[in-house]
């Protein structure tokens, strides 16, 4: 196996404050191979931008190391200058130069190359981002999405070994974001680029990345495919952060380790098995697609809220125990808030976590 293109080992980062060093990233490790698009996904303030600055060389390491194709570029003792790392960055506010044409914006980082080579490269990039006809326009003549593609072409122009994208779509309208994320993915793949995206937006991460690290408080909690993050979240934090769903109480069926009992049915545990202890209570992740309406079902839930979402309705339902769950309802069925609705469990397998109960609380019956 060749060296990963980018590797972070036990990286520790922080800021000096009058009170001492405030550590914001701790023991963060990841590896990304050539041609892959990785993503750091996490809530605002969890340390994503700080990690990107460290990779590009603008943030000193307190511990650990960063390597680019097998060469160590940063430790707490030494650091390769940013301009020697060949890392391109595209920030959230990717201001284009307003007085330069689109072509000159893209060619900006190629000023030292011979004019012919530069012209060819700019033409190739214009075509790559689908803007061949607009090279002579100025930034203010372009739409937000077009400007964003120019910024991407500008970042790709010097052929960086690694491209870093910090919340690149956050200044755009929501409906544009997901489409552009898909387009940018296509452009990066066509360019053979290796890239790291950071975002707090799951739709963006899913639309763009091959592999995603979910961050919480300066650590990567789970590095995985979008599919696995959704279907096999490793912790409750990941389960709540990714996708819609709720955690409802369940119990292990005695004598059958992977079988769980819920108030509306039984299922098998999907993915990692929570450790088996004396306490058989569990928290079970229920996504809206795990339940379906069935008038014949003996399990009735009360309709608490009904949200129209275009292709379906999202129902919030209260179970007899008081737990609230979400369910997709495929079409208008005349149900009104307050109505009892028969429901069944669709999914034979569900993710479960140990139910941690407060100290001294009695075990559930
Ligand atoms: P994210 O990009 O995930 O929103 P950041 O990496 O920007 O998070 O910030 C992580 C933490 O570090 C936050 O608590 C933030 O307040 C703090 N922080 C970021 N930059 C600085 C700085 N220059 N000085 C002090 N603290 C900072
Ligand atoms: Mg940030």
Coordinates of C-alpha atoms and ligand atoms in Angstrom, one line a residue:
X1 CA 0.0 0.0 0.0
X2 CA 1.5 3.4 -0.9
X3 CA 1.8 6.1 1.7
X4 CA -1.5 8.0 2.3
X5 CA -1.4 11.3 0.4
X6 CA -2.2 13.1 3.6
X7 CA -1.8 11.7 7.1
X8 CA -2.4 13.3 10.5
X9 CA -1.2 11.4 13.5
X10 CA -2.3 12.4 17.0
X11 CA -2.4 16.0 16.1
X12 CA -2.9 18.5 18.9
X13 CA -3.7 22.2 18.3
X14 CA -4.7 25.1 20.4
X15 CA -4.5 28.8 21.0
X16 CA -2.5 30.7 23.7
X17 CA -4.7 32.7 26.0
X18 CA -3.8 34.8 29.1
X19 CA -4.9 31.8 31.2
X20 CA -2.7 29.3 29.3
X21 CA -3.1 27.1 26.2
X22 CA -6.6 26.4 25.1
X23 CA -6.5 23.1 23.4
X24 CA -9.1 22.9 20.6
X25 CA -8.0 19.8 18.7
X26 CA -6.7 16.8 20.5
X27 CA -5.4 13.4 19.3
X28 CA -6.8 13.8 15.8
X29 CA -5.6 11.2 13.3
X30 CA -6.7 10.6 9.7
X31 CA -5.3 9.2 6.5
X32 CA -6.4 10.2 3.0
X33 CA -5.2 8.4 -0.2
X34 CA -4.5 10.1 -3.5
X35 CA -7.6 11.1 -5.5
X36 CA -9.9 10.8 -2.6
X37 CA -12.2 13.6 -1.2
X38 CA -12.4 13.5 2.6
X39 CA -14.6 15.7 4.8
X40 CA -14.5 16.9 8.3
X41 CA -18.1 17.3 9.4
X42 CA -19.0 18.8 12.7
X43 CA -20.8 21.6 14.5
X44 CA -19.5 25.1 14.5
X45 CA -16.6 25.6 16.8
X46 CA -15.5 22.0 16.9
X47 CA -12.0 22.8 15.4
X48 CA -12.5 22.1 11.7
X49 CA -10.9 25.3 10.4
X50 CA -8.1 25.0 12.9
X51 CA -7.2 21.6 11.4
X52 CA -7.2 23.0 7.9
X53 CA -4.9 25.8 8.9
X54 CA -2.5 23.3 10.4
X55 CA -2.5 21.2 7.2
X56 CA -1.8 24.3 5.1
X57 CA 1.0 25.4 7.4
X58 CA -0.6 28.4 9.1
X59 CA -1.2 26.9 12.6
X60 CA 1.7 25.5 14.7
X61 CA 1.3 21.9 16.2
X62 CA 1.3 21.4 19.9
X63 CA 1.8 17.7 19.3
X64 CA 1.6 14.9 16.8
X65 CA 2.6 15.1 13.1
X66 CA 1.3 15.9 9.6
X67 CA 2.7 14.1 6.5
X68 CA 2.1 14.8 2.9
X69 CA 2.8 11.7 0.7
X70 CA 5.0 10.2 3.3
X71 CA 7.1 13.2 4.1
X72 CA 6.6 14.8 7.5
X73 CA 5.8 18.5 7.0
X74 CA 4.9 19.4 10.6
X75 CA 5.5 18.4 14.2
X76 CA 5.6 20.5 17.3
X77 CA 9.3 21.2 16.6
X78 CA 9.5 21.9 12.9
X79 CA 7.2 23.0 10.2
X80 CA 7.6 23.2 6.4
X81 CA 6.7 26.7 5.1
X82 CA 3.2 26.9 3.7
X83 CA 4.4 27.8 0.2
X84 CA 6.5 24.6 0.1
X85 CA 3.6 22.3 0.8
X86 CA 1.8 22.7 -2.4
X87 CA -1.5 22.8 -0.6
X88 CA -4.3 24.9 -2.2
X89 CA -7.0 26.5 -0.1
X90 CA -10.4 27.7 -0.9
X91 CA -12.0 29.6 1.9
X92 CA -15.6 30.4 2.7
X93 CA -15.2 34.0 1.5
X94 CA -13.3 33.1 -1.7
X95 CA -13.1 36.8 -2.8
X96 CA -12.3 37.0 -6.5
X97 CA -10.3 40.0 -7.6
X98 CA -13.0 42.4 -8.8
X99 CA -10.7 44.2 -11.3
X100 CA -9.5 41.1 -13.0
X101 CA -11.3 39.1 -15.6
X102 CA -12.4 35.6 -15.0
X103 CA -9.4 34.2 -17.0
X104 CA -7.0 36.5 -15.1
X105 CA -8.5 35.4 -11.8
X106 CA -7.9 31.8 -12.7
X107 CA -4.4 32.5 -13.9
X108 CA -3.4 34.6 -10.9
X109 CA -1.3 31.8 -9.3
X110 CA 0.5 31.1 -12.6
X111 CA 2.1 34.5 -13.0
X112 CA 5.5 33.0 -13.2
X113 CA 4.7 30.5 -15.9
X114 CA 5.4 31.2 -19.6
X115 CA 2.5 33.0 -21.2
X116 CA 1.6 30.1 -23.5
X117 CA 1.5 27.5 -20.7
X118 CA -0.5 29.8 -18.6
X119 CA -3.0 30.5 -21.4
X120 CA -3.5 26.8 -22.0
X121 CA -3.9 26.0 -18.4
X122 CA -6.5 28.7 -17.9
X123 CA -8.4 27.5 -21.0
X124 CA -8.4 23.9 -19.7
X125 CA -9.7 25.0 -16.3
X126 CA -12.4 27.2 -17.8
X127 CA -13.6 24.2 -19.7
X128 CA -13.3 21.9 -16.6
X129 CA -15.6 24.2 -14.6
X130 CA -17.9 24.7 -17.5
X131 CA -17.2 28.4 -18.0
X132 CA -15.4 28.5 -21.3
X133 CA -17.6 31.2 -22.7
X134 CA -17.1 33.6 -19.7
X135 CA -13.3 34.0 -19.6
X136 CA -13.5 37.7 -20.4
X137 CA -16.3 38.5 -18.0
X138 CA -15.7 40.2 -14.7
X139 CA -16.7 38.7 -11.3
X140 CA -19.7 41.0 -10.8
X141 CA -21.2 39.8 -14.1
X142 CA -21.4 36.2 -12.8
X143 CA -23.9 34.4 -10.6
X144 CA -22.9 33.2 -7.1
X145 CA -22.5 29.7 -8.4
X146 CA -20.4 30.8 -11.3
X147 CA -18.1 32.8 -9.1
X148 CA -17.7 29.8 -6.9
X149 CA -16.6 27.7 -9.8
X150 CA -14.1 30.4 -10.8
X151 CA -12.7 30.4 -7.3
X152 CA -12.4 26.6 -7.5
X153 CA -10.5 26.9 -10.9
X154 CA -8.2 29.5 -9.4
X155 CA -7.4 27.2 -6.5
X156 CA -6.8 24.2 -8.9
X157 CA -4.7 26.2 -11.3
X158 CA -1.2 25.7 -9.7
X159 CA -1.9 22.0 -9.5
X160 CA -1.8 21.7 -5.7
X161 CA -1.0 18.3 -4.3
X162 CA -3.9 18.7 -1.9
X163 CA -6.9 21.1 -2.0
X164 CA -8.5 22.3 1.2
X165 CA -12.1 23.7 1.1
X166 CA -13.4 25.5 4.1
X167 CA -17.2 25.7 4.1
X168 CA -17.0 26.6 0.4
X169 CA -20.8 26.8 -0.1
X170 CA -21.9 28.6 3.0
X171 CA -22.4 31.9 1.4
X172 CA -24.8 30.4 -1.2
X173 CA -28.5 29.7 -1.1
X174 CA -29.5 26.4 0.4
X175 CA -31.0 25.0 -2.8
X176 CA -27.9 25.9 -4.8
X177 CA -25.5 24.3 -2.2
X178 CA -26.2 20.7 -2.7
X179 CA -26.3 20.9 -6.5
X180 CA -23.0 22.8 -6.5
X181 CA -21.4 20.3 -4.0
X182 CA -22.2 17.6 -6.5
X183 CA -20.8 19.7 -9.4
X184 CA -17.6 20.5 -7.5
X185 CA -17.2 16.8 -6.7
X186 CA -17.4 16.1 -10.4
X187 CA -14.8 18.8 -11.2
X188 CA -12.4 17.5 -8.5
X189 CA -12.7 14.0 -9.7
X190 CA -12.1 15.0 -13.3
X191 CA -9.0 16.9 -12.1
X192 CA -7.8 13.9 -10.2
X193 CA -7.5 16.1 -7.1
X194 CA -7.1 15.0 -3.5
X195 CA -9.1 17.2 -1.3
X196 CA -10.4 17.8 2.2
X197 CA -13.7 19.7 2.7
X198 CA -14.8 21.0 6.0
X199 CA -18.4 21.8 6.7
X200 CA -21.2 21.7 9.3
X201 CA -23.7 20.8 6.6
X202 CA -24.4 17.1 6.3
X203 CA -26.0 17.4 2.8
X204 CA -22.9 19.1 1.5
X205 CA -20.6 16.4 3.0
X206 CA -22.8 13.6 1.6
X207 CA -22.9 15.2 -1.8
X208 CA -19.2 15.7 -2.1
X209 CA -17.1 13.4 0.0
X210 CA -15.9 9.8 -0.4
X211 CA -15.1 9.5 3.3
X212 CA -16.3 11.6 6.2
X213 CA -14.9 12.2 9.7
X214 CA -17.6 13.4 12.2
X215 CA -16.0 15.7 14.7
X216 CA -17.0 16.6 18.2
X217 CA -15.0 18.8 20.5
X218 CA -11.8 18.6 18.5
X219 CA -11.8 14.9 17.9
X220 CA -12.9 12.6 15.1
X221 CA -15.5 10.4 16.5
X222 CA -16.1 8.3 13.4
X223 CA -14.3 8.2 10.0
X224 CA -16.5 6.4 7.5
X225 CA -18.5 6.5 4.4
X226 CA -21.7 8.5 4.4
X227 CA -23.7 5.2 4.1
X228 CA -22.0 3.8 7.3
X229 CA -22.4 7.1 9.2
X230 CA -26.1 7.0 8.5
X231 CA -26.7 3.3 9.0
X232 CA -24.0 2.4 11.6
X233 CA -23.3 5.5 13.7
X234 CA -20.6 4.6 16.2
X235 CA -21.9 6.8 19.0
X236 CA -25.0 8.6 20.1
X237 CA -23.5 11.9 19.0
X238 CA -23.1 10.6 15.5
X239 CA -26.6 9.1 15.5
X240 CA -28.1 12.4 16.5
X241 CA -25.9 14.6 14.2
X242 CA -26.4 12.6 11.1
X243 CA -29.9 12.3 9.6
X244 CA -33.2 12.5 11.4
X245 CA -34.2 10.1 14.1
X246 CA -34.7 9.6 17.7
X247 CA -33.4 7.2 20.4
X248 CA -36.1 5.2 22.1
X249 CA -35.8 2.8 25.0
X250 CA -35.5 -0.9 24.3
X251 CA -34.4 -4.0 26.0
X252 CA -32.2 -7.0 25.1
X253 CA -34.2 -10.2 24.8
X254 CA -32.8 -12.4 27.6
X255 CA -30.7 -15.3 26.3
X256 CA -30.5 -13.9 22.8
X257 CA -27.6 -11.4 22.6
X258 CA -28.5 -9.6 19.4
X259 CA -32.3 -9.5 19.7
X260 CA -34.0 -6.4 21.0
X261 CA -37.4 -5.8 22.3
X262 CA -39.2 -2.5 21.6
X263 CA -42.6 -1.4 22.6
X264 CA -43.8 -1.9 19.0
X265 CA -41.9 -5.0 18.0
X266 CA -38.7 -6.9 18.0
X267 CA -35.5 -6.4 15.9
X268 CA -31.9 -7.4 15.6
X269 CA -29.1 -5.2 16.6
X270 CA -27.3 -3.7 13.5
X271 CA -23.6 -3.1 13.5
X272 CA -21.5 -3.0 16.6
X273 CA -23.0 -4.8 19.6
X274 CA -23.3 -2.8 22.8
X275 CA -21.4 -4.5 25.6
X276 CA -23.6 -6.9 27.5
X277 CA -23.9 -6.2 31.1
X278 CA -26.4 -6.9 33.9
X279 CA -28.5 -4.0 32.6
X280 CA -30.4 -5.1 29.5
X281 CA -31.8 -1.7 28.7
X282 CA -30.7 0.0 25.5
X283 CA -31.3 3.2 23.5
X284 CA -32.4 2.2 20.0
X285 CA -32.0 4.5 17.0
X286 CA -35.2 4.9 15.0
X287 CA -35.0 6.7 11.7
X288 CA -38.3 8.0 10.1
X289 CA -38.1 5.2 7.5
X290 CA -37.9 2.5 10.1
X291 CA -41.7 2.7 10.8
X292 CA -44.7 2.4 8.5
X293 CA -48.4 3.0 9.0
X294 CA -50.7 0.0 9.2
X295 CA -54.3 0.4 10.3
X296 CA -54.3 -3.3 11.3
X297 CA -51.4 -2.9 13.7
X298 CA -52.3 -3.3 17.4
X299 CA -49.7 -0.7 18.2
X300 CA -51.3 2.7 18.1
X301 CA -49.4 6.0 18.3
X302 CA -50.9 9.4 18.6
X303 CA -50.2 11.9 15.8
X304 CA -48.5 14.9 17.4
X305 CA -47.3 16.8 14.4
X306 CA -47.6 16.5 10.6
X307 CA -45.2 18.2 8.3
X308 CA -45.7 18.2 4.5
X309 CA -42.3 17.8 2.8
X310 CA -43.3 17.4 -0.9
X311 CA -42.6 13.8 -1.6
X312 CA -44.0 12.7 1.7
X313 CA -45.2 13.7 5.1
X314 CA -43.1 13.5 8.2
X315 CA -45.2 12.5 11.2
X316 CA -44.2 13.0 14.8
X317 CA -45.9 10.2 16.8
X318 CA -46.3 9.6 20.5
X319 CA -46.1 6.0 21.6
X320 CA -48.1 4.7 24.5
X321 CA -45.0 4.9 26.7
X322 CA -44.6 8.6 25.9
X323 CA -41.6 8.3 23.5
X324 CA -41.9 10.4 20.4
X325 CA -40.8 9.0 17.1
X326 CA -40.7 10.2 13.5
X327 CA -42.2 8.4 10.6
X328 CA -42.3 9.0 6.9
X329 CA -45.9 8.8 5.6
X330 CA -45.9 8.3 1.8
X331 CA -49.1 10.2 1.0
X332 CA -52.0 12.3 2.4
X333 CA -54.2 9.9 4.3
X334 CA -56.5 12.3 6.1
X335 CA -54.9 11.8 9.5
X336 CA -55.3 14.7 11.8
X337 CA -53.2 15.8 14.8
X338 CA -54.5 13.8 17.8
X339 CA -55.6 10.7 15.8
X340 CA -54.4 7.3 16.8
X341 CA -52.4 5.7 14.0
X342 CA -51.4 2.0 13.7
X343 CA -47.7 1.6 13.1
X344 CA -45.3 -1.2 12.5
X345 CA -41.6 -1.6 12.5
X346 CA -40.2 -1.9 8.9
X347 CA -36.6 -2.5 9.6
X348 CA -35.4 -5.9 10.8
X349 CA -32.1 -4.4 12.1
X350 CA -31.6 -1.3 14.3
X351 CA -28.6 0.4 15.9
X352 CA -28.5 0.3 19.7
X353 CA -26.4 2.0 22.4
X354 CA -26.1 1.1 26.0
X355 CA -28.6 3.1 28.0
X356 CA -26.5 4.9 30.5
X357 CA -28.7 5.8 33.5
X358 CA -28.0 8.3 36.2
X359 CA -26.0 7.1 39.2
X360 CA -28.2 5.2 41.7
X361 CA -31.3 5.0 39.4
X362 CA -33.2 1.8 39.6
X363 CA -32.8 -0.5 36.6
X364 CA -35.9 -0.5 34.4
X365 CA -38.4 -3.3 35.0
Ligands
LIG1 P1 -14.9 25.4 13.3 O1 -14.1 25.7 12.0 O2 -15.2 23.9 13.5 O3 -16.1 26.2 13.5 P2 -12.6 26.6 14.6 O4 -11.4 25.7 14.2 O5 -12.7 27.9 13.9 O6 -13.9 25.7 14.5 O7 -12.5 26.9 16.1 C1 -12.3 25.9 17.1 C2 -12.2 26.6 18.5 O8 -11.0 27.4 18.5 C3 -13.4 27.5 18.8 O9 -13.7 27.4 20.2 C4 -12.8 28.9 18.5 O10 -13.4 29.9 19.4 C5 -11.3 28.7 18.9 N1 -10.4 29.6 18.1 C6 -10.4 29.6 16.7 N2 -9.5 30.5 16.3 C7 -8.9 31.1 17.4 C8 -7.9 32.1 17.6 N3 -7.3 32.7 16.6 N4 -7.6 32.4 18.9 C9 -8.3 31.8 20.0 N5 -9.2 30.8 19.8 C10 -9.6 30.5 18.6
LIG2 MG1 -14.6 27.0 10.5

